[in-house]
Amino acid sequence: MTTDLAPERRDTTPATARVAARVTDLVKTYGSGDTAVTALKGVSLDIAAGEFTAIMGPSGSGKSTLMHCAAGLDSVTRGSVQLGDIELTTLKEKDLTKVRRDHIGFVFQSFNLIPTLNAEENILLPLSIAGRKPDRAWFDQVISTVGLGDRLGHRPGELSGGQQQRVACARALVSRPEIIFADEPTGNLDSTSGAEVLGFLRRSVDEFGQTIVMVTHDPGAASWTDRVVFLADGRIVTELREPTPERILETMKSLDAKVQG
Amino acid sequence: MLRASWKSLMARKLRLFMSAFAIILGVAFVAGSFVFTDTLGRSFDSIMTSTVGDVVVRPVAAGQGDLESQPSTATVPGSLVKELADVPGAARADGNITNFGTFVVGKNGKLIGGFGPPGIGVNFTDGPAAKGLQPFTLTSGHWPQANGEVVLDEKTAQKAGYLVGEKINLVSSGTQPRIQAKLVGITRMEGGTAGASISVFTTEEARTLFMEGKDVYSDVWVTAASGTSQEELRDAVAAKLPKDYEAVTGDSAAAAAATDVQEALGFITTFLLIFAGVALVVGSFLIVNTFSILVAQRSRELALFRALGSTRRQVARSVLFEATVTGLIGSILGLGLGVVIAMGIRALFGQFGLDLSGQSLIIAPRTIVVSLVVGLVVTLVAAYLPARNAGKVPPVAAMRDDAILAESGMRGRTIVGTILSAVGIGLLGAGLFADVPKATYWVGAGILGIVLGVALISPLVGRPVIAGIGWIYRKTFGAVGLMAQQNAQRNPRRTGATASALMIGVTLVSMMAVFGASAKASVDEAVDKEFVADYVVSSVVGTPFSPEVTRELAAVKGVDQVAAFRWDQVTVKGSDRQVTGIDPSHIGVLGPTPMVAGKLAGLTTTTVSVSEELAKAEKLSVGSKIDLTRGGTTKPFTVGAIHGDSALLSSDYLLSLPALESLGGPKTDSYAFITREAGASAVQVGRDLDKALADLPVVTVKDQGEFADEQRAQINQMLYLIYALLGLAVIIAILGIINTLALSVIERTKEIGLLRAVGLSRRQLKRMLRLESIVIALLGAALGIGLGVAFGVALQRSLADDGIDVLAVPWPQLGFFVALAGLVGVVAAWWPGWRASRLDILRAVTTE
C-alpha cells in the first residue's frame, strides 16, 4: 500500500477499474458428512478498486460467509481469494494476520471498539499494533471527515452508537487499507446515525478513492453504493449498478418470488 | 434454578478444579497435620505402655519437668527394691537403669541414630511391663549374662550392620564414653522404638556404665499379683515410700510420657496448621475472584433468571450452591491429599530417624469432619460477597448488551482496609514489643489483619505500581503494552485480589528472608566479636555427651583451656527458666562477658549469677536470696554476680557445674569450648583433637569458622523448609493468576477477536496477556516485599535482646524474589495466552 494510490483511483471508472479483490469459484462447506452445509456454492466476483459495493441477500444466502472468506477471516473449502496480487487461501496464519493488518480494514455491526482505549487510541490501534507511525495529515483529514474532533479523548462507553461506529470507520480508514469490509455497519444504529455513517463511507470512496465492500440487508443502506451484488442460496444471482432503494426492493421481491417459485 | 447452576458447573470442570485447588491444598494441610499427629500419638501410646510397669516408683524429681530439660540424675536406692517386692499385692519388683545417651557405632564408624530419638541404654530384667506385657521379645541369641555382653534392638543392629557374635562399639554419656561389647542377641520391642536405639546390658554392667557403680536404679517397676489392680498396688506401695519418692500407676505414667512426647513434637502440628491457614487465606482470595468473575460473566444469564421471576435470594443461592459443590469436592480431595501429606511427613521423619512405620495412619472421624467443615466454610464465606452481588443484577441487564455489574465505589473498602491494617499494626506491635500473654497469637492476628487490610486497599495502593510499570510498557511495547496496562487496571479489585494472593506468600517469604539474614549476620558478628574459643565440641545428635570427653581433650597437646557448658532448665516461682551451667575456673574461654556486678569466676556451689534484665525486673542485687527448683529439689542460692548479655551466656541464670549438679542437674556436657596454647599450630591441634575423638562419633570438634558455618547452615535449613512450604502458597497464587487471566480472556473474547481481525498477531496477543500477568505478579511482589521487609524488621527488633541484634536486609535475595515474581507472571500467562491465541477470530468477533 502506497500513499500515492489514492488520487489515482479517484478517476477510475468501473468498466476499466483495477480489481481490488477477486473471488473465484469459491465454495465453503461447514461440517462434514450428512450434516454438511454448503454456504457458498461456487461464487466468482471481482471487486473494483475505488468502488463502493454492497452484498445483499436473504438470511442464509451466504453473504456474510462470502465477506468473511474474502477478508481472510474464514478458511475456504475450495476456490481462490485474491487481494490485489496476494492469494489469501494459501497463506499461513501469520501472513494472513499481516495481510489483515496492512491491507484490510473492518467495520463490524457491533462496533467492536476496545473499551479501555479512548477514541483516538482505538482509531490508531491497527497502526500501533503494526508499529507504524500515523500520518498526521491523513489522520486529521479522516477525523474531520468523521466529525469526531472533540470526542477523541472519550472512551467508547462515553460515546453514542453512531459516534462509536464512526470511530470504527475511522479506525478502518486510517491505515489506508486496500479494501474495507463492513458487516452490517448500520445494523445497530437508528436511521439518522446510520445515514451519517453511510455518508461517511460514501465520502471516503468519492474523496479518497477507498474500496469498500458492505454486507447489508437494508435496501436504504445499499442505495448509497455504486453496485449491489445479490446472493441467494450460496450463489450470485444478479447485480445492480447505480442502485436506488426502489430498484433494490424490486430486485429483492423478484428474487423472493424466484426462490419461492 | 439449582439444575441450571449444576449444569453451569459441570460445563466448566476445569474452572471448578482451579478454584477448588486452593481449597484442596488448604484442607490437605489441615487433614495432614491431624492424621500425622494422631498417628504419632497412637504410636507413642503403644510404645509407652511397654515402658512402664504396673506401678512405677521413682524419685519425685524424675516425674517433674518435661522433655525440654535433661533427665534427672536422682535415683532409687537398691535396698528399696527388695522392700517393694514384699509389699502386699506385689508379685515382684525390678529395678531399672536407663541412660538416654547410649548410641551404637555402626560398622562404618558412623553413629546410628539421628537428631531427636534417643539412644537408650538399659539393664536387663525379666520383669514384665504393665498388665503382664513383655516389653522385649528375643528374636535371636540370648540375653546378656555377663559383663561385656549386649543385646540390640533389631532395627539398630540391622542399620549398624552387626550380627550376633560380633564385637561392637558403643558410645555413652556415662562415665565411660566408649564401650566395647559382644553382641549376644537381637530383640524386638513391643510397638516399635520410633527410631530410638536400645542397647541392653546386664544390671551389674549398666550400674558401672551409667550409675558410677553405685547400687541405685533410675526407677522401679512393681508388678501386681493377680487380682490386685494398679491403683490398689500404687496405694500399698506409696504407704511404704520414704520422702522424695513417688508411686504412679503404669497407665498414668505411660499417658504422661506419651503426652510429653506429643507436646514436644507439637510444633509440627502448629507448623502445619499455620501453613494450612496461609493456604486457605490465599485460597479464599482465589475463590472470591473466581466467583466474582463468574457472576460478571453470567450477569446476563442471571438477569434473565431475574426477569423470569427469580428472587434475588434465589439467584444468590444458585451461586452459593456452586460454591458448596466446589468446597465439598475440594475438601474431599484435600482430605485424600492430606493423608498423602501425612505419609510424606512420616517418611521425612523416618529419614531423620523418627521411625513410625510400625503404626498405620490414623484417620479419625474428627479429622474428616474438621477437614470438610473448614473447606466448606472457607469456600462459602469467600463466595458470599460475589453471590450477594449476583443477586443485585438488575433484570433489565438481560435486555442490554453492555450491562455488566459495575464495580461499586472504593470508599467503603478503603475505610475497612485502613482500619484493618491499623488494628493489625496495633496487634503486631503489642505482640512483639509489649508483654502480653500468648504473644504469638497477637503477632499472627496482627499479620493477618495487616495482610487482609492491605489486600483490601491493594487496588488503591497498587495504582502507582501499575502506572509505573505501565509507563515502561508503553515506552517499550507501544499499543500492546498500553492495552496490557489498561487491562490490568480495568477491574482494579480483580487485579488487587489476584495480586494479593501472591502478596501473602511473598510477604511471608520476605519476612523470613530478612529474619534469616539478620540471624545469620548476628551469628557472624557474635562469633567474630565475642568468640574467644578456638574450637567447639558439640554432639552430632543433639544429646549431651560424657564429661569424660572434656577431660580427655584437656590432655591433648597444645590445648590451653577446656570449658564445659551445660544447658538446663530450672523452675523459679512456678515458671520454667533457662539456666546455663559453666565452669568458673575457665570462664575466659566463653568470651568476654560484660559484668554489672561480681565476677563469674567467683561462682560457688551456693551462688548464682543473674542477668541484668532479670535483676532489674525482680529487683535483685548481689546478696539477694533466690530459690531454684529442679525436679523436686529446691535449694536456696545467693546472687553472687549480675551479668550482661554475651553471645554464649544469655541465660537468665548462670550456675557453676557443681551447683547445677547439686540441684539434680545433668552430669553431661552440652558443649565444650577449647582454647589453644599461644604458639601452638592451629592445624596440628585441630588434627590432634579430631584424632582424640575419632572413636567417639557422637561428638565433633569444630573451629570458629566451621562453628559459624554450622550455625548458619541450621538457619538455612529452617529457611529452606519454610520456603518450600510457602512455595505452595505461591503455587496457589500462580493458579490464581492463571484463573483470573483465563476468565478475563473468556470475558474479552470479542475484543480479542477484533484485535486479531485488525492485525494483532498471535505472538502480540500472547505478549499482551503476558505483560498483564507480569503487572499482576509484580504488584503482588512489590506489596509483599514491602510488607515482608516491614514485618522482618519488626521481628528482628523484637528479638534484638534474644541474640538477633544485627539487622540485615538481603536486598539481592529480595531482588531475586521480584525477578521470580516476574517469571511467575510469564508462566501464569502461558496457558491463557495459548488459549486466547487459538480463539477462532470469526466466532470471537461475532460472539454475543
PDB file of C-alpha atoms in Angstrom, chain B residues 4 49 277 334 367 585 630:
ATOM      1  CA  ALA B   4     -29.261 -24.573  35.952  1.00  0.00           C
ATOM      2  CA  THR B  49       2.651 -48.886  77.528  1.00  0.00           C
ATOM      3  CA  GLY B 277      -4.080 -21.202  57.393  1.00  0.00           C
ATOM      4  CA  GLY B 334      -7.964 -32.253  50.165  1.00  0.00           C
ATOM      5  CA  THR B 367     -10.127 -35.273  61.011  1.00  0.00           C
ATOM      6  CA  SER B 585      37.684 -21.666  86.507  1.00  0.00           C
ATOM      7  CA  ARG B 630      14.806 -28.562  89.569  1.00  0.00           C
TER       8      ARG B 630
END
